[in-house]
Tab-separated table of C-alpha atoms in Angstrom:
chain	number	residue	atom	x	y	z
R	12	UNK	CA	57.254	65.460	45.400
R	13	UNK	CA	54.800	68.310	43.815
R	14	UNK	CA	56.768	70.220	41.353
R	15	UNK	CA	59.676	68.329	41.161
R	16	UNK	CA	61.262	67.483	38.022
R	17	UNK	CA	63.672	64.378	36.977
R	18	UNK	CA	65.942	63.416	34.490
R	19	UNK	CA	67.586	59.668	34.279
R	20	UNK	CA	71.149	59.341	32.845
R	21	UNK	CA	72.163	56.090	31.687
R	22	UNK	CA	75.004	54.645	29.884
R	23	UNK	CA	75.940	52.711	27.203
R	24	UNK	CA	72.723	50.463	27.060
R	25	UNK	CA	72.056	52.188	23.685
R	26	UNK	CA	68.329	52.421	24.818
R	27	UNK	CA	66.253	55.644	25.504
R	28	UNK	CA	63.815	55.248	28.760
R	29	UNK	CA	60.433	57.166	29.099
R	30	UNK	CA	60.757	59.028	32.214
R	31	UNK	CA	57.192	58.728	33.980
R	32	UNK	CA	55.746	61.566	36.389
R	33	UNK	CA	56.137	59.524	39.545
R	34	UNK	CA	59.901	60.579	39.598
R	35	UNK	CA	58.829	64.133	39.079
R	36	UNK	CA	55.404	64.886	40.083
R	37	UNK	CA	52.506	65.587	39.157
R	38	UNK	CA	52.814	68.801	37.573
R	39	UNK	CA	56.034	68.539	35.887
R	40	UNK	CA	57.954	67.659	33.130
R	41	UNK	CA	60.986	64.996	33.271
R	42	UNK	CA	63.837	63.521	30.835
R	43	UNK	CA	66.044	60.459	30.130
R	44	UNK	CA	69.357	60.395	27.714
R	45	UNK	CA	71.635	57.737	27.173
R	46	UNK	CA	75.374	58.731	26.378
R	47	UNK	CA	78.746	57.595	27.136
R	48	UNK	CA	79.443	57.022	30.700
R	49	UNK	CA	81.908	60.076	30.365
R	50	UNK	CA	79.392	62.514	29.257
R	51	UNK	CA	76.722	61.425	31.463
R	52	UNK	CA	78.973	61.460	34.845
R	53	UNK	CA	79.823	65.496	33.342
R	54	UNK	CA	76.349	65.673	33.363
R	55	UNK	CA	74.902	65.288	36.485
R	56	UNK	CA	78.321	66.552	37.981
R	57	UNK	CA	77.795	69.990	36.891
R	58	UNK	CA	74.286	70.258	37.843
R	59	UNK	CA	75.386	68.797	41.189
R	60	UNK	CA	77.808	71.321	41.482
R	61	UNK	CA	80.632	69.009	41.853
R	62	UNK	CA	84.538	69.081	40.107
R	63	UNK	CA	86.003	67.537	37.417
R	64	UNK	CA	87.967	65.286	40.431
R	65	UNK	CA	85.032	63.552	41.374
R	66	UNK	CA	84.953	61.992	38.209
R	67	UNK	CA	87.123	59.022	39.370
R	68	UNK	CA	85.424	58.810	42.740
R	69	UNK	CA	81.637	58.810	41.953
R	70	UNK	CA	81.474	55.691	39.832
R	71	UNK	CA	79.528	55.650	36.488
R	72	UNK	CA	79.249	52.204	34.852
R	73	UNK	CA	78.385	50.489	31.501
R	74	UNK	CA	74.666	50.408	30.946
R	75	UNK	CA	74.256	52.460	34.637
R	76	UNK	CA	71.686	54.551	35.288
R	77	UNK	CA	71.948	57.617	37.362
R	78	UNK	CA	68.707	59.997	38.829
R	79	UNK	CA	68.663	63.235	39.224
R	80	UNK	CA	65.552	64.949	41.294
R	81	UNK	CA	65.288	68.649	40.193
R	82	UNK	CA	63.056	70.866	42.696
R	83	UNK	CA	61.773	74.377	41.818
R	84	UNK	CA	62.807	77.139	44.556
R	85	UNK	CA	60.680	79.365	46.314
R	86	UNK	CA	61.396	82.884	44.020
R	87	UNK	CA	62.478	81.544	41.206
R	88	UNK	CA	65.856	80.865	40.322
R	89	UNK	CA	67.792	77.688	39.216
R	90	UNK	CA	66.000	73.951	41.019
R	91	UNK	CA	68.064	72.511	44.065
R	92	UNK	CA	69.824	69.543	42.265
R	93	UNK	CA	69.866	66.212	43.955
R	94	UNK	CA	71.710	63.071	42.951
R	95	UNK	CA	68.392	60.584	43.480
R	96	UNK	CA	70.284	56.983	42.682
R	97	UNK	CA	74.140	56.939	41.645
R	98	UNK	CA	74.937	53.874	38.925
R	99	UNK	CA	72.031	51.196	39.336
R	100	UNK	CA	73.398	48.750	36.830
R	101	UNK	CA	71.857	45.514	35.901
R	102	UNK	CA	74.226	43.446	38.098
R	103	UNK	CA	74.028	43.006	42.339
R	104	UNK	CA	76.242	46.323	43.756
R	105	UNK	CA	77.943	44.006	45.839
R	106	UNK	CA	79.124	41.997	42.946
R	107	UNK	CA	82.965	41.417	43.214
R	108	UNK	CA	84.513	43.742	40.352
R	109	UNK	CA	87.082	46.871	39.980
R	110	UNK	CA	86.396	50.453	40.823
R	111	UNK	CA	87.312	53.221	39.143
R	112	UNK	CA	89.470	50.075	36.677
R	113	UNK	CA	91.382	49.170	40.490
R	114	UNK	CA	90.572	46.042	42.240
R	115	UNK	CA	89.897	47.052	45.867
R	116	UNK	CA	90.288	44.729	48.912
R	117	UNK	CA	88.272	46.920	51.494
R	118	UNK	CA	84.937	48.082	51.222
R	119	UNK	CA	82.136	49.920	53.155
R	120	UNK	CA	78.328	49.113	52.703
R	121	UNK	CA	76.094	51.408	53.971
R	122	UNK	CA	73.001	50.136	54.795
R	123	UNK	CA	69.710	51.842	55.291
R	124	UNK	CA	67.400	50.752	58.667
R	125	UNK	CA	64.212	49.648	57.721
R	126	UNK	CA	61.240	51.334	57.740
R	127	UNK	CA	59.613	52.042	61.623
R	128	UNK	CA	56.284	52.208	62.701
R	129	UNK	CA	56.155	55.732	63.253
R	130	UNK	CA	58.457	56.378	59.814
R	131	UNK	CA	56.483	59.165	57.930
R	132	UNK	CA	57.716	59.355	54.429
R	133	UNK	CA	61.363	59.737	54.866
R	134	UNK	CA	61.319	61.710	58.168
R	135	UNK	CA	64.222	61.992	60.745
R	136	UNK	CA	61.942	62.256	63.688
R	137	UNK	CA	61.895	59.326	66.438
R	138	UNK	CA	62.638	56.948	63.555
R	139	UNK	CA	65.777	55.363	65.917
R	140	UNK	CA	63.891	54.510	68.831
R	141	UNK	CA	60.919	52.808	66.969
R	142	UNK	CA	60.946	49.173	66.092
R	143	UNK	CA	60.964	48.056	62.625
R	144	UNK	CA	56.967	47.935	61.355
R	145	UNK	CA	56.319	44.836	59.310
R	146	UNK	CA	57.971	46.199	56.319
R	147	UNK	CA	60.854	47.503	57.947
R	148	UNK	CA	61.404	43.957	58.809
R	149	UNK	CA	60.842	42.738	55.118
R	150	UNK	CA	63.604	45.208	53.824
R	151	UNK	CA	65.931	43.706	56.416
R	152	UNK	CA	65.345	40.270	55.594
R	153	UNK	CA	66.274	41.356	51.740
R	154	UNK	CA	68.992	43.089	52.566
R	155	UNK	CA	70.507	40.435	54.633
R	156	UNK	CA	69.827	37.797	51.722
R	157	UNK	CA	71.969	40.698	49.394
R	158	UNK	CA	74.766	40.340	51.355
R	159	UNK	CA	74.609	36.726	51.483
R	160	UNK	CA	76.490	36.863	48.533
R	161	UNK	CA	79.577	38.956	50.778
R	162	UNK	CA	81.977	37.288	53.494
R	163	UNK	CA	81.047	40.364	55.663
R	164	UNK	CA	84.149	40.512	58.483
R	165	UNK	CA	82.093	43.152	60.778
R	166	UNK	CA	79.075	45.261	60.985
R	167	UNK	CA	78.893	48.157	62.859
R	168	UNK	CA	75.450	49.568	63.602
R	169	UNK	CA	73.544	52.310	65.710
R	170	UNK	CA	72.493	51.487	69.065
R	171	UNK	CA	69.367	52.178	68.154
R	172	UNK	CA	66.013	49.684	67.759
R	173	UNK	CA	65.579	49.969	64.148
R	174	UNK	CA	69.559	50.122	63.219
R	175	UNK	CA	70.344	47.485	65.750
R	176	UNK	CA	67.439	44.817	64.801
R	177	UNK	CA	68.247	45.291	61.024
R	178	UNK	CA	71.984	44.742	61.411
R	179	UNK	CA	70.794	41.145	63.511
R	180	UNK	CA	69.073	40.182	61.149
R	181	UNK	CA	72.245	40.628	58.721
R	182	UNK	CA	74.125	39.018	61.173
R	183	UNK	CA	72.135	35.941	61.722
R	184	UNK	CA	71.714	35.033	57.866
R	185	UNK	CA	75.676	35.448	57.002
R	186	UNK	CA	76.584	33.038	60.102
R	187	UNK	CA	73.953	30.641	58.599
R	188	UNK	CA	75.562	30.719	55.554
R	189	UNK	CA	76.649	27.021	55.597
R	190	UNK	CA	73.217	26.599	55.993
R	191	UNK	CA	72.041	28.409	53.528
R	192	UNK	CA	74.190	26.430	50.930
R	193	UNK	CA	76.154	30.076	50.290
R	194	UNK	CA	79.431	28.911	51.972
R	195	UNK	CA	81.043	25.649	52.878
R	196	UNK	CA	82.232	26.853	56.572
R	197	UNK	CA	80.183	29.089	59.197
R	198	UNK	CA	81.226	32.594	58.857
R	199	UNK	CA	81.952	34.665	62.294
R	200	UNK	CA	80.754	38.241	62.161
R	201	UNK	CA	81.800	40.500	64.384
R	202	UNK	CA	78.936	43.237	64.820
R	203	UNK	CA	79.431	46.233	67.214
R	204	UNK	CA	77.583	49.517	67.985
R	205	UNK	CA	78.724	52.782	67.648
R	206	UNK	CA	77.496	55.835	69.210
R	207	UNK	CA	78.535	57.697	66.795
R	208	UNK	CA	75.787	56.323	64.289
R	209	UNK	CA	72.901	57.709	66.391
R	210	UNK	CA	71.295	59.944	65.260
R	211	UNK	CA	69.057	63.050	67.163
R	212	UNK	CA	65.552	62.016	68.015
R	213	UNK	CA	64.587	65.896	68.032
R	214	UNK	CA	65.251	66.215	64.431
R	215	UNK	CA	61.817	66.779	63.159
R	216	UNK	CA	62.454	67.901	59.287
R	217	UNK	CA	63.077	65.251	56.261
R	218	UNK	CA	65.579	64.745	53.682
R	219	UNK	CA	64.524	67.213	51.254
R	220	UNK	CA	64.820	70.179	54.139
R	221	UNK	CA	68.740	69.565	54.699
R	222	UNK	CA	69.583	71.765	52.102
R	223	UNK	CA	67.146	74.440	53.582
R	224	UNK	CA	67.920	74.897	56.963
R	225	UNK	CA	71.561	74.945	56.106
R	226	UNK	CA	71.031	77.687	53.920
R	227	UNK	CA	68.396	79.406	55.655
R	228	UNK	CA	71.108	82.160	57.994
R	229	UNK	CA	68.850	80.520	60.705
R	230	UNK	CA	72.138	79.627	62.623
R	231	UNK	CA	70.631	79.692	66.303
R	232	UNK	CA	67.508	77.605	65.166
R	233	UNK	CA	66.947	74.316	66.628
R	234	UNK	CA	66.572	72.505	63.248
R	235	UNK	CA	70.169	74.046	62.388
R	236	UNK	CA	72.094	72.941	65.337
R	237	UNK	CA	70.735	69.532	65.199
R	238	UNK	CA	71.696	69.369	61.842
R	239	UNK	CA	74.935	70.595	62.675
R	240	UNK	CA	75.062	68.517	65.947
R	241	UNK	CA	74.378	65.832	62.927
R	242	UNK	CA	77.466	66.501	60.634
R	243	UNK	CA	80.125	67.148	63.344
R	244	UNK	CA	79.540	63.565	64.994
R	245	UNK	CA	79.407	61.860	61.520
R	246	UNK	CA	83.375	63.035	61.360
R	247	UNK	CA	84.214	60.573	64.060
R	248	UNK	CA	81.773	57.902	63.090
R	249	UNK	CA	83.477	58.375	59.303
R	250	UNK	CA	87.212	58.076	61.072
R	251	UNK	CA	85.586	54.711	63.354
R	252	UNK	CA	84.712	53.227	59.808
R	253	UNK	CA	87.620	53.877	58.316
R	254	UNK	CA	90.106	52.374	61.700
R	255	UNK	CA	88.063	49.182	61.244
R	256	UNK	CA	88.893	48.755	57.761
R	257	UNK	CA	92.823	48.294	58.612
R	258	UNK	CA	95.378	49.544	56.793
R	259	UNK	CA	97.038	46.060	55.336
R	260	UNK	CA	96.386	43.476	52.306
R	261	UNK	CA	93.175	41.565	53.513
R	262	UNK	CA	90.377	41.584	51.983
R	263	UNK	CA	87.882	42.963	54.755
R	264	UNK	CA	84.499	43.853	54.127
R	265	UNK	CA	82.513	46.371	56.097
R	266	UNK	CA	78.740	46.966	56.720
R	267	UNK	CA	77.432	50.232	58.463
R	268	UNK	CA	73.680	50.304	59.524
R	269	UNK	CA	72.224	53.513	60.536
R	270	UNK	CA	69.321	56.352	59.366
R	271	UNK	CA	69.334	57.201	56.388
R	272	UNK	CA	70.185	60.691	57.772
R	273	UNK	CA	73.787	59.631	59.058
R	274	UNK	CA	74.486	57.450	56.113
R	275	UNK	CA	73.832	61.048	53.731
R	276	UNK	CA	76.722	62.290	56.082
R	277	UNK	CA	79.094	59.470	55.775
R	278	UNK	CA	78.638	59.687	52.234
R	279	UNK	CA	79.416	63.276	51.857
R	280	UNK	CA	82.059	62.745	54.636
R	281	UNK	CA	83.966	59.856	52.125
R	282	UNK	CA	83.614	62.343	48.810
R	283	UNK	CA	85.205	65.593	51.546
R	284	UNK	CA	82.346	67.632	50.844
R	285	UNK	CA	80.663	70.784	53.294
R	286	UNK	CA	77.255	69.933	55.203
R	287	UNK	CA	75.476	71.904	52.477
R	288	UNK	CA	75.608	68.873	50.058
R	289	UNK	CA	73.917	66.601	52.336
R	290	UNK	CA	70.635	67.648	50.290
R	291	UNK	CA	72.698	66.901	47.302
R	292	UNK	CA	71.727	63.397	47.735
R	293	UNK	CA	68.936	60.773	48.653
R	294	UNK	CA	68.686	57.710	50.618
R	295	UNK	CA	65.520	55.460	51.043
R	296	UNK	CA	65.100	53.240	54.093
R	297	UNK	CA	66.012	49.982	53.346
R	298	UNK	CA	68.534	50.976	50.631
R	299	UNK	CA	72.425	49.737	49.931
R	300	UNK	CA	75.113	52.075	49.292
R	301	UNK	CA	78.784	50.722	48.373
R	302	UNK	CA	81.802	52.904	48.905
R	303	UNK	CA	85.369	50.666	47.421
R	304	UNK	CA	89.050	51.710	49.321
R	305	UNK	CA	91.084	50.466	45.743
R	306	UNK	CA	94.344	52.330	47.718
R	307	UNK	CA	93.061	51.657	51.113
R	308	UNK	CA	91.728	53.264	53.634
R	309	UNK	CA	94.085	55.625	53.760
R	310	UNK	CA	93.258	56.758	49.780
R	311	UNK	CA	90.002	58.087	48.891
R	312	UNK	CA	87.166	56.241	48.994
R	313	UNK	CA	85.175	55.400	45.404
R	314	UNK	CA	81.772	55.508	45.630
R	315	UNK	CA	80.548	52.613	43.883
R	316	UNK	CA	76.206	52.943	43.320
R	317	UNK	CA	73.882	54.681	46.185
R	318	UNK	CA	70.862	54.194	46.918
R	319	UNK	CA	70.010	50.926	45.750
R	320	UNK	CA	66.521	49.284	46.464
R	321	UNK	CA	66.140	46.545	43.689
R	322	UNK	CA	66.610	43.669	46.153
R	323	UNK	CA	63.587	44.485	47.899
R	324	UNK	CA	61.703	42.753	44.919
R	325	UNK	CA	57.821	44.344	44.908
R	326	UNK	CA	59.099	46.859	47.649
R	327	UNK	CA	61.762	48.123	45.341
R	328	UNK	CA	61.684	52.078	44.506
R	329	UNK	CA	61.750	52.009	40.572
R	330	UNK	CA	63.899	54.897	38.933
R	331	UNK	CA	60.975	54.982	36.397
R	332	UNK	CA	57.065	54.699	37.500
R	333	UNK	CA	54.371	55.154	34.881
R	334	UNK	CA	51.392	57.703	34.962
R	335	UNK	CA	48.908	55.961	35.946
R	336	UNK	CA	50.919	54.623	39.104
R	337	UNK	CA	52.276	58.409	39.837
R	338	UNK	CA	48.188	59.129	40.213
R	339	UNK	CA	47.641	56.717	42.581
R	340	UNK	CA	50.913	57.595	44.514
């Protein structure tokens, strides 16, 4: 994270934040700014390089904050842009509530394997075929005591260890829910996998490199046609997700566990963006993304918060660390 630079947009709190290095660096300079959730979505749209009609798709909420990660380019010229954490608000994302001011009936959660023992940083390489270390197993446990709080109808998953223990262990804890004094009758969850959520044990580059190698003009490199290989199968994983929605007036409530590589894809898949955007975003392991269908799943999807880690509890990725902590990190 050496050279980076962030800036934290929040809403409506009426309260300025010191941004501390950890978001940024060591060697940089970050900023906060409160404004009206209008102004703040115009913001980080701009520097994202997104439209005015994502406005009513990319959700910005009352007192929400929103992080944006700005990274210097070899050269010179303007920082690559990418959207950190979309609308962490003070209030569980699951929480039942309108999107966009529509109530919504269908929803997708993505939801972010834990972390594997061979999981370096936020790498793509081998992380599906190794098992969930200790805290990989941890994150799952939170995440499945999150979602407590949802009737979850089905979870689709990768076939892969890590994807496939963590959406168990979500499994398990919403059919013990009776148990668990969270609901007066068992709950049946119907969990499948999907091929189409693996994702390419050869891919050997991390997040921040998406952006690279699909600008790079290296088109016959192996890091670009995985990448590619990547994007195209995320299409028909996106179309899977949205067939098990159905298209009628139950309320249905979907949650997707994969990489955090194929969830960037789904996510750019939902907002109809290119593969070059997949660096315009970030996804931690153990992390919960919510995506609301307010017109179905046949209308555009309305992406509620991404990224969010605050149910981990001590293993939580705050948007703001101090400078003493960024030292140690």
């Amino acid at each position: 994270m050496k050279g980076r630079r962030g800036m934290e947009l929040s809403t409506g709190s009426g309260r300025r934040t010191r941004p501390t290095s950890a978001l940024m660096g060591t060697t940089q300079c970050g900023s906060s700014g409160t404004a009206h959730r209008t102004a703040g979505r115009g913001s980080w749209h701009m520097r994202a390089r997104l439209g005015t009609e994502y406005f009513r798709i990319l959700l910005q909420s009352n007192c929400g904050a929103s992080v944006l990660d700005f990274t210097p380019q070899a050269g010179g010229g303007p920082p690559a842009v990418c959207l950190n954490r979309l609308n962490q608000t003070p209030n569980s994302p699951v929480a039942s509530g309108s999107s966009a001011g529509r109530k919504t009936s269908k929803r997708i959660i993505l939801a972010c394997q834990g972390a594997t023992q061979n999981s370096a940083e936020i790498g793509v390489s081998g992380m599906g075929y190794a098992p969930l270390n200790m805290l990989g197993i941890i994150q799952s446990q939170k995440t499945a005591e999150l979602l407590l709080d949802q009737k979850v109808n089905g979870i689709l998953c990768s076939p892969q260890v890590a994807a496939f223990d963590t959406a168990t262990t979500i499994c398990e804890v919403q059919e013990a829910a009776d148990c668990l004094g969270a609901d007066c009758v068992p709950r049946y969850v119907e969990m499948k996998k999907l091929l189409e959520l693996e994702i390419d044990d050869a891919f050997q580059t991390k997040q921040k490199s998406f952006g690279e190698i699909a600008q790079s003009g290296w088109l016959g490199s192996m890091e670009y046609k995985t990448l590619e290989g990547l994007w195209n199968q995320s299409k028909a994983a996106w179309q899977a997700l949205l067939n098990e929605l159905q298209d009628d007036t139950s309320e249905r409530i979907l949650v997707v566990v994969g990489h955090p590589g194929i969830n960037l894809a789904l996510i750019c898949r939902c907002l109809d963006l290119t593969m070059d955007y997949m660096s315009s975003f970030h996804l931690d392991d153990g992390s919960i993304s919510v995506i609301d269908f307010p017109d179905g799943p046949k209308g555009r999807g309305v992406v509620r918060c991404t990224n969010y880690t605050a149910h981990l509890g001590r293993w939580s990725i705050p948007i703001t660390r101090t400078m003493e902590t960024d030292e140690e990190f």
